Amino acid sequence: MATSASSKLSKAVKQQYMDLPQGDQVQAMYIWIDGTGEGLRCKTRTLDSEPKTIEDLPEWNFDGSSTYQSEGSNSDMYLIPQAMFRDPFRKDPNKLVLCEVLKYNHKPAETNLRQMCKKIMDMVLNQHPWFGMEQEYTLLGTDGHPFGWPSNGFPGPQGPYYCGVGADKAYGRDVVEAHYKACLYAGVKICGTNAEVMPAQWEFQIGPCEGIEMGDHLWIARFLLHRVCEDFGIVASFDPKPIPGNWNGAGCHTNFSTKEMREDGGLKCIEESIERLAKRHQYHIRAYDPKGGLDNARRLTGHHETSNINEFSAGVANRGASIRIPRSVGQEMKGYFEDRRPSANCDPYAVTEALVRTCLLNEEGEEPVKYK
């Protein structure tokens, strides 16, 4: 099993230094999405006192030419703090700071999808849109081989691994447990976790979150997963189809509701939203992975609990549909629906924005409406 050299350094020696007092000063780790729209970057600065609100955090900058975000001749990019969390690695009073990225002219960078998402969410505040996202991922060695798989072959076929228990069924649970606690400490709204259908594949769920909070909390949860895996010397992949063939892919099923859907008789509102989604399938497919649908084409085949990427479908308790209405929602005539199309490497800002545009702002057509 290939693990990183860094993970073999003595953690006991490191802990001697981590236990040293730091006075009133605070380490703030600024985190941002790079030019790939998938990768995360971070760097740390010292603050003279513990920040209590976002307004207490200074703006910062970085070299965008080294993160696929600018040219070397004009490379300064700005980091604008947007959400603050407790740091589970350095512990209190140190902070994690999620930032938006602005270009030299103070316009959003190409992969800064948060700013537009926030604008759209602010338009529907009175409808209280709630989201819950189910983030699937695969644990890999540093050589790209799935964690725990035989070096020259494959494990037994799928069947015993989903929510499995035992050394021959659950691969890498230490990472999952460490990540869960890190999220709880940080203040991330993690609500559950489970082993998935393919061995070395896992899932955690974030939510319910209202509006822009969904994207903020999922991105920080992803950062924490990468950071925990770094300590263990392995890699977390959000590739939607990491292993070709008869193995499940990885998605990011998105559960969505509004105040009206959650109240008595809300099923009617849910069905109206699904009708609107049916007329805008290709727009959503383009928004649901960072490559405009190309990544999802490997996953949404109509097999392995997925729908076909070219067809829209909906059904009660149907895991082979684009949209699933949970059986309990059908019985209670209120609640939420699940969009099963987003890929594991989707940008949650893009996914939640698309749902609000189509379901709540009643947009139609293949392009998003431009609002003043």
CSV table of N, CA and C in Angstrom, one decimal, residues 6 16 24 28 35 66 84 103 122 162 174 178 218 236 274 287 313 323 340 362:
chain,number,residue,atom,x,y,z
A,6,SER,N,5.5,11.9,4.1
A,6,SER,CA,5.2,12.8,5.2
A,6,SER,C,4.5,12.1,6.4
A,16,GLN,N,5.1,17.7,20.4
A,16,GLN,CA,5.8,18.5,21.4
A,16,GLN,C,5.6,20.0,21.1
A,24,ASP,N,-1.6,35.4,23.0
A,24,ASP,CA,-2.8,35.9,22.5
A,24,ASP,C,-2.9,35.8,21.0
A,28,ALA,N,-4.6,31.8,11.6
A,28,ALA,CA,-5.8,31.8,10.7
A,28,ALA,C,-5.4,31.2,9.4
A,35,GLY,N,-7.9,27.3,-9.6
A,35,GLY,CA,-8.4,27.5,-11.0
A,35,GLY,C,-9.0,26.2,-11.6
A,66,SER,N,0.3,30.5,-9.9
A,66,SER,CA,0.7,29.2,-9.4
A,66,SER,C,-0.5,28.3,-8.9
A,84,MET,N,-16.1,31.4,8.7
A,84,MET,CA,-15.0,31.1,9.6
A,84,MET,C,-15.4,29.9,10.4
A,103,LYS,N,-10.2,38.8,-8.8
A,103,LYS,CA,-9.0,39.1,-9.7
A,103,LYS,C,-8.5,40.5,-9.4
A,122,ASP,N,-30.0,35.2,-2.1
A,122,ASP,CA,-30.6,36.4,-1.4
A,122,ASP,C,-31.9,36.8,-2.0
A,162,TYR,N,-21.5,-2.0,1.4
A,162,TYR,CA,-22.3,-0.9,1.7
A,162,TYR,C,-22.7,-1.0,3.2
A,174,ASP,N,-10.7,4.4,9.9
A,174,ASP,CA,-10.0,5.4,10.7
A,174,ASP,C,-10.1,6.8,10.2
A,178,ALA,N,-12.0,10.0,12.0
A,178,ALA,CA,-11.2,11.2,12.2
A,178,ALA,C,-11.8,12.4,11.6
A,218,LEU,N,-19.9,22.4,2.7
A,218,LEU,CA,-19.4,21.3,2.0
A,218,LEU,C,-18.0,21.5,1.6
A,236,ALA,N,-7.9,11.3,-0.8
A,236,ALA,CA,-9.3,11.2,-1.0
A,236,ALA,C,-9.6,11.7,-2.5
A,274,ILE,N,-40.4,19.5,-9.9
A,274,ILE,CA,-39.9,18.4,-10.8
A,274,ILE,C,-40.3,18.6,-12.2
A,287,ALA,N,-24.3,22.1,-15.2
A,287,ALA,CA,-24.0,22.7,-13.9
A,287,ALA,C,-23.5,21.7,-12.9
A,313,SER,N,-35.7,11.6,-15.6
A,313,SER,CA,-36.8,10.7,-15.0
A,313,SER,C,-37.0,11.0,-13.5
A,323,ILE,N,-34.5,12.2,-10.4
A,323,ILE,CA,-35.0,12.8,-9.2
A,323,ILE,C,-35.8,11.7,-8.4
A,340,ARG,N,-30.4,13.2,-7.9
A,340,ARG,CA,-29.3,12.2,-7.9
A,340,ARG,C,-28.3,12.5,-9.0
A,362,ASN,N,-38.2,30.1,-11.4
A,362,ASN,CA,-39.0,29.7,-12.6
A,362,ASN,C,-38.3,30.0,-13.9
